[in-house]
Tab-separated table of C-alpha atoms in Angstrom:
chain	number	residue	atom	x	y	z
N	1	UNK	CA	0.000	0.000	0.000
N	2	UNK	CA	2.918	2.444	0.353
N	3	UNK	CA	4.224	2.089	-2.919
N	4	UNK	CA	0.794	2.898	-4.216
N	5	UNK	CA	1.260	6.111	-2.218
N	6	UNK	CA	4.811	6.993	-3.594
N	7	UNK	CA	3.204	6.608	-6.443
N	8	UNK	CA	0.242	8.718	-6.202
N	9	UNK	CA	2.768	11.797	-4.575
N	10	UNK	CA	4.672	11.360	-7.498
N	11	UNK	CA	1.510	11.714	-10.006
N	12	UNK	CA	-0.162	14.639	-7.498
N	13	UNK	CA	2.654	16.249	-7.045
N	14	UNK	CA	5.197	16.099	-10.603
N	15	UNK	CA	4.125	18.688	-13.689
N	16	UNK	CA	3.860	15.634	-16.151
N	17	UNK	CA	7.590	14.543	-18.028
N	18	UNK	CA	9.447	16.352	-15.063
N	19	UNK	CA	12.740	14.702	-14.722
N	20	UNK	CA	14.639	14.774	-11.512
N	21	UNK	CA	17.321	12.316	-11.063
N	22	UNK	CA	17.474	13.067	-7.206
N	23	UNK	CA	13.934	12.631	-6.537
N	24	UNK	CA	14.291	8.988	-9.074
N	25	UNK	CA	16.994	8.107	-6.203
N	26	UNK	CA	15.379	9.295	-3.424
N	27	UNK	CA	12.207	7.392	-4.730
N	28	UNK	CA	14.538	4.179	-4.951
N	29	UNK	CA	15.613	4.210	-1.813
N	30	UNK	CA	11.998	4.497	-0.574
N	31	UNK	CA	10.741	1.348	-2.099
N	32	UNK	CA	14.431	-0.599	-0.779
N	33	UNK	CA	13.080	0.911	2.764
N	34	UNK	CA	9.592	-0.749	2.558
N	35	UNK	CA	10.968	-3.954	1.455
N	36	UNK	CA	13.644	-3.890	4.605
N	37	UNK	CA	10.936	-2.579	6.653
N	38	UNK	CA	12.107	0.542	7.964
N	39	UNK	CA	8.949	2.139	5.649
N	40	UNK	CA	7.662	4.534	7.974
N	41	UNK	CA	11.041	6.537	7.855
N	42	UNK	CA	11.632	5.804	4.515
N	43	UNK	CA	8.010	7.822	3.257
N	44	UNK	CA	8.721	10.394	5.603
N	45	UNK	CA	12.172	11.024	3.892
N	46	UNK	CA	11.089	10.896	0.382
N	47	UNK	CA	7.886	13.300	1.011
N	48	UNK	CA	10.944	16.078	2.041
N	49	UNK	CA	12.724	15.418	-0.512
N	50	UNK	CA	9.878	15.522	-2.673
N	51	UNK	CA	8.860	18.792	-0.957
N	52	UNK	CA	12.428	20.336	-1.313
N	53	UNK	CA	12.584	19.801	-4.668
N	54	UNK	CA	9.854	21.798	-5.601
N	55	UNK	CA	10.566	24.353	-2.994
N	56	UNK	CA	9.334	23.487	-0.077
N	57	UNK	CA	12.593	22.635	1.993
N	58	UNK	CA	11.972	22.692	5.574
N	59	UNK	CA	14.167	24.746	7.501
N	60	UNK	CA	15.124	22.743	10.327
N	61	UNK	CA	17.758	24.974	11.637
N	62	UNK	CA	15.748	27.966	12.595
N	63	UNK	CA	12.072	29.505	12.585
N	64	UNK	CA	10.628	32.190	10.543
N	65	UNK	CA	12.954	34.762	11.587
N	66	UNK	CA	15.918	32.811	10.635
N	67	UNK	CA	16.716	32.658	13.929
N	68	UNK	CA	18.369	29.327	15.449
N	69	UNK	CA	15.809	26.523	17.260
N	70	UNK	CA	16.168	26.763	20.726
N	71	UNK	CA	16.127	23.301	22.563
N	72	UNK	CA	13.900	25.175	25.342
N	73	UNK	CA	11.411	27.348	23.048
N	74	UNK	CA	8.149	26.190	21.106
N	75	UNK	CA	6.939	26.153	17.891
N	76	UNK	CA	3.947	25.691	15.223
N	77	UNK	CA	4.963	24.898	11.998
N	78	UNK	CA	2.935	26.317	9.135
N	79	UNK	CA	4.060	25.480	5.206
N	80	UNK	CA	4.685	28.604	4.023
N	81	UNK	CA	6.096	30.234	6.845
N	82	UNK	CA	8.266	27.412	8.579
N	83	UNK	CA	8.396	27.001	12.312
N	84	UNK	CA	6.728	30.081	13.657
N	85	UNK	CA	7.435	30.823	17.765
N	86	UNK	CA	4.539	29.826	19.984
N	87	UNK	CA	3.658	31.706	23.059
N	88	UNK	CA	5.801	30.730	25.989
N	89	UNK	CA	3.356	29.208	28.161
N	90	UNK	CA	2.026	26.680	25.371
N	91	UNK	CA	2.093	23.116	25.952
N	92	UNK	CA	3.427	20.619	23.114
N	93	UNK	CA	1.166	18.578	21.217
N	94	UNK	CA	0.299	16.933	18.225
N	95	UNK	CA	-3.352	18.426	17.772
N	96	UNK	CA	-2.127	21.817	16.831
N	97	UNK	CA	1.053	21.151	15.524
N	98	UNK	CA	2.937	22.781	18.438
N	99	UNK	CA	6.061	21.643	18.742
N	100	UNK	CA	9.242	21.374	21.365
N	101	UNK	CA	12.772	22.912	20.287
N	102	UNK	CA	14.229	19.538	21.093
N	103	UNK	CA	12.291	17.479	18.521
N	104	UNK	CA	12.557	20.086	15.809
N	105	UNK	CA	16.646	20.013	16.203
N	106	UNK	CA	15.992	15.960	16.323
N	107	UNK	CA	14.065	15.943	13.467
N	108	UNK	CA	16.988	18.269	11.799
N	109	UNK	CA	19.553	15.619	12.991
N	110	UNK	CA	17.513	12.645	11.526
N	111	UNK	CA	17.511	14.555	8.269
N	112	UNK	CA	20.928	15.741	8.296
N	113	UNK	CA	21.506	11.503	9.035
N	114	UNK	CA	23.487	12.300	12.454
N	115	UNK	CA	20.431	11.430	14.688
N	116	UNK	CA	17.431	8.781	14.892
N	117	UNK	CA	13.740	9.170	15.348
N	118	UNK	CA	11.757	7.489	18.563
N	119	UNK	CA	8.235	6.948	18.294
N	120	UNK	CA	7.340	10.401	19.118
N	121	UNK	CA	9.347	12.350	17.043
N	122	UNK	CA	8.186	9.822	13.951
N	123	UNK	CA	4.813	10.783	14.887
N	124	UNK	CA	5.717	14.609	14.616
N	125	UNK	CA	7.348	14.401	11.783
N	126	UNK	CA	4.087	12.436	9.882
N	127	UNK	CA	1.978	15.407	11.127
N	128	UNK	CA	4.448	17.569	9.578
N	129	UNK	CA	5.067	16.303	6.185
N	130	UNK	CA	0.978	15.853	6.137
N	131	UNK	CA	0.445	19.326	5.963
N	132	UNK	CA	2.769	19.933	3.591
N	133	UNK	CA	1.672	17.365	1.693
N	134	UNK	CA	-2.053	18.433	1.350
N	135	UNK	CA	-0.617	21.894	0.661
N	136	UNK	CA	1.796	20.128	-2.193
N	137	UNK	CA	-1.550	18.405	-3.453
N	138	UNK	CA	-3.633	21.354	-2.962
N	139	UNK	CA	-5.316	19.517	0.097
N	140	UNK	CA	-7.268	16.912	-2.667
N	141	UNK	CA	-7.224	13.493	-0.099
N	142	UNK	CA	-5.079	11.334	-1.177
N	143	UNK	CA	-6.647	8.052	-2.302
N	144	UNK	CA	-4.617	5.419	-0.950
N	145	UNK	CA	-4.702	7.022	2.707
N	146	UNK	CA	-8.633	6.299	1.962
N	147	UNK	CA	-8.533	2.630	1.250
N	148	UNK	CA	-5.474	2.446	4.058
N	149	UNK	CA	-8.102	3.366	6.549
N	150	UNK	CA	-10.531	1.658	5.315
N	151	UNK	CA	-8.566	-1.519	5.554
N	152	UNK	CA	-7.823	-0.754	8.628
N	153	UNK	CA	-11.696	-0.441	9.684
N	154	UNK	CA	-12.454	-3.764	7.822
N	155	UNK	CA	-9.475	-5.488	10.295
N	156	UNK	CA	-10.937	-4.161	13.385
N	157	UNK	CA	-14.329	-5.326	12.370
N	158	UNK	CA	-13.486	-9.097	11.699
């Protein structure tokens, strides 16, 4: 099912004939990571790439101002904008996209491949590259997140 989704990025996303022979690697190296099953990271990487290459890098490094992440601050990231500063007293979470300093600079590690991702920070990152995504995509749902769930709802049922 997540080849079908690489796929359907690639089809969303792509003007048609566009040729990019980092985003044909990057693509590779995606399907190699489903079949050693480390997919989950593998997506996640090729949607950035994806999104770099038709400019929208994420800016791990700093927030809106171009000024550095701070391990101790808090942030919201919004597509076009980057990691904006939340108010001090905010509380991290997943709902609203507000996010520690820590697991932005460990997301920035992961993708600069000096650092891993635990559970949480995996989960982050998804709720990241979704909403860049369904900007990429103009926010049409992608179809094989549909029948994903609805697999899913089929195996709770039996």
């Amino acid at each position: 099912m997540s080849g079908l989704y690489l796929n359907e990025l690639l089809v969303r996303s792509l003007p048609r004939m566009d040729v990019s022979p980092s985003l044909f690697l990057a693509y590779g190296q995606a399907i190699e990571s489903l079949y050693e099953d480390a997919g989950e990271e593998g997506l996640r990487r090729f949607e950035l790439v994806l999104l770099s290459e038709l400019g929208y890098r994420v800016a791990w490094d700093s927030d809106e101002q171009r000024e550095p992440i701070r391990a101790d601050g808090h942030y919201r990231f919004e597509v076009d904008r980057g990691f904006c500063i939340a108010d001090a007293s905010a509380t991290p979470s997943r709902g609203d996209r507000l996010l520690s300093g820590v697991h932005i600079i460990c997301l920035g590690q992961w993708w600069e491949g000096t650092g891993s991702l635990g559970n949480e920070e995996l989960s982050l990152l998804k709720g990241i590259t979704r909403v860049a995504v369904s900007q990429l995509t103009g926010g049409r749902v992608m179809r094989t997140r549909e029948v994903f769930k609805d697999l899913k709802s089929l195996g709770k049922g039996a």
